[in-house]
Amino acid sequence: MLTLLGIESSCDDTGAAVVRLKGDAGEVLSNVVAGQTELHAAFGGVVPEIAARAHAEKLDIVVEEALAQANVRLGDLDAIAVTAGPGLIGGVLSGVMLAKGLSVATGLPLVGVNHLAGHALTPRLTDGLTFPYLMLLVSGGHCQFLRVDGPEDFTRLGGTIDDAPGEAFDKCAKLLGLPQPGGPSVEAEAKAGDPKRFAFPRPLLDRPGCDLSFSGLKTALMRARDGVVAEKGGLTRQDRADLCAGFQAAIADTLAEKSRRALALCPDATAFAVAGGVAANATLRERLTKVAGNTPFVAPPLRLCTDNAAMIAWAGIERLRLGHHDDLTLSARPRWPLDQKAAPLIGSGKRGAKA
Ligand code: KG4
Ligand code: ZN
């Protein structure tokens, strides 16, 4: 039995969680997340300095809360796991410094975790997946296909060369005057819309491989919106719904086709799993379930799919089981690709480095 505290502070969520390993299964004893949405709302994106300060203020509070909710004391833990990158460096540093302090004070081992590995290993915590499996990470900051062969063995099959899909949804909402975060508001509007009225591009489908691009979609949306405004002097509710439906269909189509290609590259995959906030999108889920065919499609519950510290504690458990941990030389890394062999993806959007 192993019990780990996990700490997450790489973007705009301050998280602490306690996860226990019993046999081969993980149990989430607590999972506390303090968001910062309202702190950044006026700026149209995450402001790194504000994020770092908020993490520094909140980290010890969420750690205390996570321990209390789990009814566990520091002395009951076996190790401290912390996100050591990739992400906004001020936030990552705050978490790493706290974890080091706790490790020194308690004598517990320190386990540095790659945030993306946290996402990618979540379906093992929630659904007990066995290796190898295919993972699609789709959030406001990440978009990549990973073949997962072990807790530290990832092959990137493709990823976005510019924006992440969540970022695209957020920009779409902004352009149409809908509230943030954009994904849920665009999805809600799209329900009443005709996805065929506006012809949006399906970026990179004409090129082989699994890379993706979403930045051109917002330009197409802006043109379509401006066209309607020029013609009628404004947007009706129906115009907005049709624009949202077309935009969402373009993202779902693109991700579905690239997923089909990624699955073809992993014929031995035991499952096709998704993680990240965009995985909440019902249209996308439906499309991906179809593409998966006979391969089981796995989408962890949303609170473990979006940024959280339970996934960091779990990834820490996985590393510790391999006999791997760190010492006080652990450094915070703004960029940290999971697949060291893959060429770097260009682009880093408003939510920081995509590694
Ligand atoms: O994983 P997440 O909570 O945070 C990171 O980006 O790390 O993902 C947030 C993103 C936002 O961009 C949000 O607009 C998007 O996920 N999102 C959605 C939906 N719910 C959240 N996108 C599309 N459809 C949704 N239902
Ligand atoms: Zn994330």
Short mmCIF file of C-alpha atoms and ligand atoms in Angstrom, two decimals:
data_model
loop_
_atom_site.label_atom_id
_atom_site.label_comp_id
_atom_site.label_asym_id
_atom_site.label_seq_id
_atom_site.Cartn_x
_atom_site.Cartn_y
_atom_site.Cartn_z
CA MET A 1 0.00 0.00 0.00
CA LEU A 2 1.38 3.39 -1.02
CA THR A 3 -0.11 6.77 -0.11
CA LEU A 4 1.07 9.88 -1.93
CA LEU A 5 0.35 13.58 -1.73
CA GLY A 6 0.21 15.19 -5.17
CA ILE A 7 0.75 18.89 -5.87
CA GLU A 8 -0.21 20.69 -9.11
CA SER A 9 0.42 24.35 -10.00
CA SER A 10 1.52 24.45 -13.64
CA CYS A 11 -1.22 26.63 -15.11
CA ASP A 12 -4.22 28.31 -13.47
CA ASP A 13 -5.42 25.60 -11.07
CA THR A 14 -3.83 25.10 -7.66
CA GLY A 15 -4.32 21.46 -6.71
CA ALA A 16 -3.46 19.05 -3.92
CA ALA A 17 -4.66 15.46 -3.60
CA VAL A 18 -4.04 12.25 -1.69
CA VAL A 19 -4.10 9.00 -3.66
CA ARG A 20 -3.59 5.50 -2.29
CA LEU A 21 -2.45 2.39 -4.15
CA LYS A 22 -4.12 -0.84 -3.01
CA GLY A 23 -3.03 -3.85 -5.01
CA ASP A 24 -3.04 -2.54 -8.57
CA ALA A 25 -5.89 -0.08 -8.08
CA GLY A 26 -5.70 3.55 -7.12
CA GLU A 27 -8.09 5.24 -4.73
CA VAL A 28 -8.51 9.02 -4.68
CA LEU A 29 -8.81 9.95 -0.98
CA SER A 30 -9.06 13.67 -1.71
CA ASN A 31 -8.74 15.96 -4.72
CA VAL A 32 -8.80 19.69 -3.97
CA VAL A 33 -8.62 22.23 -6.81
CA ALA A 34 -8.65 26.01 -6.39
CA GLY A 35 -9.23 27.72 -9.73
CA GLN A 36 -8.13 31.22 -10.69
CA THR A 37 -10.57 32.02 -13.50
CA GLU A 38 -11.86 35.24 -11.96
CA LEU A 39 -8.31 36.57 -11.34
CA HIS A 40 -7.52 36.39 -15.04
CA ALA A 41 -10.99 37.21 -16.42
CA ALA A 42 -10.23 40.86 -17.16
CA PHE A 43 -7.15 39.97 -19.22
CA GLY A 44 -8.59 37.48 -21.75
CA GLY A 45 -6.02 34.83 -20.82
CA VAL A 46 -3.84 33.51 -18.01
CA VAL A 47 -1.37 36.16 -16.76
CA PRO A 48 1.72 34.21 -15.60
CA GLU A 49 2.71 36.60 -12.77
CA ILE A 50 -0.80 36.67 -11.34
CA ALA A 51 -0.99 32.88 -11.60
CA ALA A 52 2.34 32.41 -9.81
CA ARG A 53 1.35 34.70 -6.95
CA ALA A 54 -2.03 33.01 -6.54
CA HIS A 55 -0.37 29.57 -6.46
CA ALA A 56 2.10 30.76 -3.81
CA GLU A 57 -0.80 32.06 -1.71
CA LYS A 58 -3.04 29.01 -2.11
CA LEU A 59 -0.69 26.02 -2.18
CA ASP A 60 -0.31 25.41 1.55
CA ILE A 61 -4.06 25.93 2.04
CA VAL A 62 -5.02 23.30 -0.56
CA VAL A 63 -2.41 20.88 0.80
CA GLU A 64 -3.85 21.18 4.31
CA GLU A 65 -7.34 20.74 2.94
CA ALA A 66 -6.36 17.67 0.89
CA LEU A 67 -4.75 16.02 3.94
CA ALA A 68 -7.74 16.87 6.14
CA GLN A 69 -10.31 15.56 3.62
CA ALA A 70 -8.31 12.35 3.22
CA ASN A 71 -7.97 12.09 7.00
CA VAL A 72 -4.25 11.57 6.57
CA ARG A 73 -1.25 13.22 8.24
CA LEU A 74 2.08 13.98 6.62
CA GLY A 75 3.55 11.09 8.64
CA ASP A 76 1.12 8.64 6.97
CA LEU A 77 2.46 9.45 3.50
CA ASP A 78 5.03 7.45 1.54
CA ALA A 79 6.16 10.25 -0.78
CA ILE A 80 5.39 13.72 -2.13
CA ALA A 81 4.69 14.01 -5.86
CA VAL A 82 4.79 17.38 -7.59
CA THR A 83 4.39 18.72 -11.12
CA ALA A 84 7.89 19.75 -12.16
CA GLY A 85 6.83 20.92 -15.65
CA PRO A 86 5.91 21.71 -18.36
CA GLY A 87 3.99 24.88 -17.60
CA LEU A 88 4.18 28.49 -16.52
CA ILE A 89 7.47 28.58 -14.67
CA GLY A 90 6.44 30.76 -11.72
CA GLY A 91 3.63 28.39 -10.80
CA VAL A 92 5.70 25.24 -11.32
CA LEU A 93 8.45 26.73 -9.12
CA SER A 94 5.96 27.49 -6.32
CA GLY A 95 4.83 23.85 -6.29
CA VAL A 96 8.33 22.39 -6.51
CA MET A 97 9.61 24.61 -3.68
CA LEU A 98 6.72 23.61 -1.43
CA ALA A 99 7.25 19.91 -2.22
CA LYS A 100 10.97 20.22 -1.47
CA GLY A 101 10.20 21.93 1.83
CA LEU A 102 7.78 19.15 2.79
CA SER A 103 10.26 16.50 1.71
CA VAL A 104 13.06 18.02 3.82
CA ALA A 105 10.78 18.49 6.82
CA THR A 106 9.36 14.95 6.74
CA GLY A 107 12.22 12.97 5.20
CA LEU A 108 9.78 11.63 2.58
CA PRO A 109 10.97 10.95 -0.98
CA LEU A 110 10.26 13.62 -3.58
CA VAL A 111 8.83 12.51 -6.93
CA GLY A 112 8.89 15.00 -9.80
CA VAL A 113 6.07 14.41 -12.28
CA ASN A 114 5.60 15.56 -15.84
CA HIS A 115 2.17 17.23 -15.97
CA LEU A 116 1.43 15.60 -19.33
CA ALA A 117 2.31 12.17 -17.90
CA GLY A 118 -0.25 12.94 -15.17
CA HIS A 119 -2.95 13.40 -17.83
CA ALA A 120 -1.75 10.46 -19.89
CA LEU A 121 -1.71 7.98 -16.97
CA THR A 122 -5.11 9.02 -15.54
CA PRO A 123 -7.05 6.24 -17.34
CA ARG A 124 -4.95 3.72 -15.40
CA LEU A 125 -6.12 5.31 -12.16
CA THR A 126 -9.77 5.53 -13.22
CA ASP A 127 -10.18 2.48 -15.46
CA GLY A 128 -7.14 0.30 -14.79
CA LEU A 129 -6.01 0.39 -18.43
CA THR A 130 -3.12 -1.85 -19.39
CA PHE A 131 -0.31 -0.85 -21.75
CA PRO A 132 -0.13 -0.07 -24.58
CA TYR A 133 -2.96 2.37 -25.16
CA LEU A 134 -3.55 5.45 -27.26
CA MET A 135 -4.16 8.77 -25.52
CA LEU A 136 -5.56 11.98 -26.99
CA LEU A 137 -4.90 14.99 -24.78
CA VAL A 138 -7.26 17.84 -25.67
CA SER A 139 -7.41 20.85 -23.38
CA GLY A 140 -6.91 24.60 -23.34
CA GLY A 141 -3.15 24.10 -23.32
CA HIS A 142 -2.49 20.69 -24.80
CA CYS A 143 -3.28 18.73 -27.90
CA GLN A 144 -1.35 15.60 -28.73
CA PHE A 145 -1.67 11.92 -29.55
CA LEU A 146 0.47 9.69 -27.37
CA ARG A 147 1.13 5.99 -27.55
CA VAL A 148 1.59 4.97 -23.90
CA ASP A 149 3.78 1.87 -23.40
CA GLY A 150 4.71 2.40 -19.75
CA PRO A 151 4.65 4.99 -16.95
CA GLU A 152 7.70 6.63 -18.47
CA ASP A 153 7.43 5.37 -22.03
CA PHE A 154 5.53 7.70 -24.34
CA THR A 155 5.66 8.12 -28.10
CA ARG A 156 4.13 11.26 -29.55
CA LEU A 157 2.33 10.43 -32.77
CA GLY A 158 1.28 13.99 -33.51
CA GLY A 159 0.11 17.23 -31.96
CA THR A 160 -0.99 20.76 -32.66
CA ILE A 161 1.45 23.02 -34.44
CA ASP A 162 -0.27 26.14 -33.06
CA ASP A 163 -3.35 26.52 -30.82
CA ALA A 164 -4.89 23.82 -28.65
CA PRO A 165 -8.58 23.08 -29.37
CA GLY A 166 -9.75 24.49 -26.02
CA GLU A 167 -7.96 27.70 -26.88
CA ALA A 168 -9.77 27.71 -30.24
CA PHE A 169 -13.15 27.27 -28.49
CA ASP A 170 -12.26 30.09 -26.08
CA LYS A 171 -11.34 32.41 -28.96
CA CYS A 172 -14.52 31.47 -30.83
CA ALA A 173 -16.58 32.44 -27.78
CA LYS A 174 -14.70 35.73 -27.46
CA LEU A 175 -15.31 36.58 -31.15
CA LEU A 176 -19.03 35.90 -30.74
CA GLY A 177 -19.44 37.65 -27.39
CA LEU A 178 -20.12 34.44 -25.46
CA PRO A 179 -18.90 33.84 -21.88
CA GLN A 180 -15.62 32.12 -20.94
CA PRO A 181 -14.60 29.34 -20.78
CA GLY A 182 -15.59 29.14 -24.42
CA GLY A 183 -15.99 25.39 -24.86
CA PRO A 184 -19.18 24.95 -22.83
CA SER A 185 -20.78 28.15 -24.19
CA VAL A 186 -19.99 27.31 -27.82
CA GLU A 187 -21.30 23.77 -27.29
CA ALA A 188 -24.53 25.10 -25.76
CA GLU A 189 -25.11 27.58 -28.63
CA ALA A 190 -24.26 24.95 -31.25
CA LYS A 191 -27.17 22.75 -30.12
CA ALA A 192 -29.61 24.99 -32.01
CA GLY A 193 -27.29 25.50 -34.97
CA ASP A 194 -26.84 24.13 -38.48
CA PRO A 195 -23.24 22.87 -38.78
CA LYS A 196 -23.43 22.98 -42.60
CA ARG A 197 -24.43 26.64 -43.12
CA PHE A 198 -20.88 28.00 -42.90
CA ALA A 199 -18.00 26.16 -44.58
CA PHE A 200 -15.10 26.02 -42.14
CA PRO A 201 -11.75 24.49 -43.12
CA ARG A 202 -10.60 21.08 -41.89
CA PRO A 203 -6.94 22.04 -41.30
CA LEU A 204 -4.10 19.64 -42.22
CA LEU A 205 -6.43 16.83 -43.37
CA ASP A 206 -4.74 17.04 -46.76
CA ARG A 207 -1.38 16.22 -45.16
CA PRO A 208 -0.37 12.77 -43.97
CA GLY A 209 0.21 12.14 -40.26
CA CYS A 210 -1.46 13.11 -37.01
CA ASP A 211 -0.42 16.74 -36.58
CA LEU A 212 -3.15 19.30 -36.07
CA SER A 213 -3.65 23.04 -36.48
CA PHE A 214 -6.46 25.15 -35.07
CA SER A 215 -5.34 28.77 -35.44
CA GLY A 216 -6.73 29.15 -38.99
CA LEU A 217 -10.22 28.26 -37.76
CA LYS A 218 -10.57 31.45 -35.77
CA THR A 219 -9.66 33.53 -38.83
CA ALA A 220 -12.32 31.64 -40.81
CA LEU A 221 -14.82 32.27 -38.01
CA MET A 222 -13.99 35.97 -37.93
CA ARG A 223 -14.50 36.22 -41.72
CA ALA A 224 -17.82 34.37 -41.57
CA ARG A 225 -19.00 36.54 -38.68
CA ASP A 226 -17.92 39.77 -40.41
CA GLY A 227 -19.65 38.62 -43.61
CA VAL A 228 -22.98 38.23 -41.82
CA VAL A 229 -22.55 41.53 -39.96
CA ALA A 230 -21.72 43.37 -43.22
CA GLU A 231 -24.81 41.90 -44.87
CA LYS A 232 -27.37 42.26 -42.07
CA GLY A 233 -25.82 44.76 -39.68
CA GLY A 234 -25.55 42.26 -36.81
CA LEU A 235 -25.81 38.64 -35.68
CA THR A 236 -29.10 36.98 -34.82
CA ARG A 237 -29.28 34.20 -32.24
CA GLN A 238 -29.57 31.73 -35.14
CA ASP A 239 -26.49 33.16 -36.91
CA ARG A 240 -24.51 32.70 -33.72
CA ALA A 241 -25.78 29.15 -33.24
CA ASP A 242 -24.92 28.24 -36.86
CA LEU A 243 -21.42 29.72 -36.50
CA CYS A 244 -20.85 27.74 -33.27
CA ALA A 245 -22.19 24.52 -34.80
CA GLY A 246 -19.95 24.90 -37.86
CA PHE A 247 -16.92 25.69 -35.75
CA GLN A 248 -17.50 22.75 -33.40
CA ALA A 249 -18.07 20.39 -36.36
CA ALA A 250 -14.76 21.47 -37.92
CA ILE A 251 -12.88 20.69 -34.69
CA ALA A 252 -14.69 17.37 -34.17
CA ASP A 253 -14.15 16.29 -37.80
CA THR A 254 -10.45 17.13 -37.67
CA LEU A 255 -9.87 15.37 -34.34
CA ALA A 256 -11.89 12.34 -35.49
CA GLU A 257 -9.90 11.88 -38.71
CA LYS A 258 -6.55 12.35 -36.95
CA SER A 259 -7.67 9.90 -34.25
CA ARG A 260 -8.48 7.35 -36.95
CA ARG A 261 -4.94 7.72 -38.27
CA ALA A 262 -3.39 7.53 -34.79
CA LEU A 263 -5.38 4.35 -34.03
CA ALA A 264 -4.15 2.81 -37.28
CA LEU A 265 -0.60 3.40 -36.02
CA CYS A 266 -1.39 1.47 -32.78
CA PRO A 267 -3.12 -1.76 -33.83
CA ASP A 268 -2.18 -3.35 -30.48
CA ALA A 269 -3.74 -0.58 -28.34
CA THR A 270 -5.90 -1.96 -25.51
CA ALA A 271 -7.95 1.26 -25.50
CA PHE A 272 -8.35 4.75 -26.90
CA ALA A 273 -8.45 7.25 -24.00
CA VAL A 274 -9.00 11.01 -23.86
CA ALA A 275 -8.11 13.62 -21.24
CA GLY A 276 -8.41 17.40 -20.98
CA GLY A 277 -11.30 19.82 -20.70
CA VAL A 278 -12.31 19.55 -24.37
CA ALA A 279 -13.05 15.85 -23.81
CA ALA A 280 -16.23 17.11 -22.11
CA ASN A 281 -17.63 18.02 -25.53
CA ALA A 282 -20.50 15.63 -26.35
CA THR A 283 -20.22 15.98 -30.14
CA LEU A 284 -16.52 15.20 -29.97
CA ARG A 285 -17.03 12.23 -27.64
CA GLU A 286 -19.63 10.78 -29.95
CA ARG A 287 -17.31 11.09 -32.94
CA LEU A 288 -14.34 9.60 -31.12
CA THR A 289 -16.40 6.67 -29.80
CA LYS A 290 -17.38 5.87 -33.39
CA VAL A 291 -13.80 6.16 -34.65
CA ALA A 292 -12.59 3.83 -31.87
CA GLY A 293 -14.83 1.06 -33.25
CA ASN A 294 -13.96 -2.16 -31.43
CA THR A 295 -11.22 -0.53 -29.38
CA PRO A 296 -12.69 0.49 -26.00
CA PHE A 297 -13.11 4.27 -25.72
CA VAL A 298 -12.28 5.62 -22.25
CA ALA A 299 -13.01 9.12 -20.96
CA PRO A 300 -12.20 9.62 -17.24
CA PRO A 301 -14.67 11.68 -15.19
CA LEU A 302 -14.23 15.38 -15.90
CA ARG A 303 -12.72 16.37 -12.54
CA LEU A 304 -9.88 13.91 -13.22
CA CYS A 305 -9.76 14.83 -16.93
CA THR A 306 -9.04 18.54 -16.34
CA ASP A 307 -6.04 19.86 -14.38
CA ASN A 308 -5.92 18.28 -10.90
CA ALA A 309 -3.42 16.91 -8.41
CA ALA A 310 -4.84 13.38 -8.13
CA MET A 311 -3.35 12.62 -11.54
CA ILE A 312 0.01 13.95 -10.28
CA ALA A 313 -0.13 11.77 -7.15
CA TRP A 314 -1.03 8.77 -9.33
CA ALA A 315 1.80 9.42 -11.81
CA GLY A 316 4.06 9.74 -8.75
CA ILE A 317 2.89 6.31 -7.55
CA GLU A 318 3.65 4.87 -10.99
CA ARG A 319 7.19 6.31 -10.93
CA LEU A 320 7.80 5.17 -7.38
CA ARG A 321 6.71 1.63 -8.25
CA LEU A 322 9.46 1.62 -10.88
CA GLY A 323 11.88 2.61 -8.11
CA HIS A 324 12.27 6.13 -9.49
CA HIS A 325 12.25 9.31 -7.45
CA ASP A 326 14.13 12.60 -7.23
CA ASP A 327 16.17 14.55 -4.73
CA LEU A 328 16.56 18.24 -3.91
CA THR A 329 18.24 18.88 -7.28
CA LEU A 330 14.79 18.47 -8.94
CA SER A 331 14.26 21.51 -11.14
CA ALA A 332 11.14 23.22 -12.44
CA ARG A 333 10.96 23.02 -16.24
CA PRO A 334 8.87 25.33 -18.45
CA ARG A 335 9.22 22.87 -21.33
CA TRP A 336 9.43 19.12 -20.87
CA PRO A 337 8.35 16.97 -23.80
CA LEU A 338 7.08 13.53 -22.78
CA ASP A 339 8.62 11.98 -25.84
CA GLN A 340 12.27 13.08 -25.84
CA LYS A 341 12.81 11.53 -29.29
CA ALA A 342 10.10 13.56 -31.04
CA ALA A 343 10.91 16.85 -32.74
CA PRO A 344 9.61 19.83 -30.76
CA LEU A 345 6.17 21.10 -31.70
CA ILE A 346 6.19 24.75 -32.52
CA GLY A 347 3.87 27.23 -30.88
CA SER A 348 2.83 28.01 -27.37
CA GLY A 349 -0.50 29.64 -26.80
CA LYS A 350 -2.06 31.73 -24.10
CA ARG A 351 -2.00 28.83 -21.67
CA GLY A 352 1.75 28.43 -21.91
CA ALA A 353 4.14 25.92 -23.36
CA LYS A 354 2.70 22.83 -25.01
CA ALA A 355 5.94 20.87 -24.84
O1 KG4 B 1 -8.11 20.71 -19.14
P1 KG4 B 1 -8.62 22.09 -18.88
O2 KG4 B 1 -9.54 22.30 -17.73
O3 KG4 B 1 -7.44 23.10 -18.64
C1 KG4 B 1 -6.29 23.20 -19.38
O4 KG4 B 1 -6.36 23.73 -20.49
O5 KG4 B 1 -5.25 22.74 -18.90
O6 KG4 B 1 -9.31 22.54 -20.22
C2 KG4 B 1 -9.95 23.79 -20.33
C3 KG4 B 1 -10.38 23.97 -21.76
C4 KG4 B 1 -10.93 25.35 -22.02
O7 KG4 B 1 -10.29 25.89 -23.15
C5 KG4 B 1 -12.42 25.09 -22.28
O8 KG4 B 1 -13.00 26.00 -23.19
C6 KG4 B 1 -12.40 23.68 -22.82
O9 KG4 B 1 -11.41 23.02 -22.09
N1 KG4 B 1 -13.71 23.02 -22.64
C7 KG4 B 1 -14.49 22.60 -23.64
C8 KG4 B 1 -15.68 22.11 -23.03
N2 KG4 B 1 -15.56 22.23 -21.68
C9 KG4 B 1 -14.33 22.79 -21.45
N3 KG4 B 1 -14.32 22.61 -24.96
C10 KG4 B 1 -15.31 22.13 -25.71
N4 KG4 B 1 -16.48 21.66 -25.24
C11 KG4 B 1 -16.71 21.63 -23.91
N5 KG4 B 1 -17.87 21.16 -23.43
ZN ZN B 2 -3.24 20.04 -18.19
#
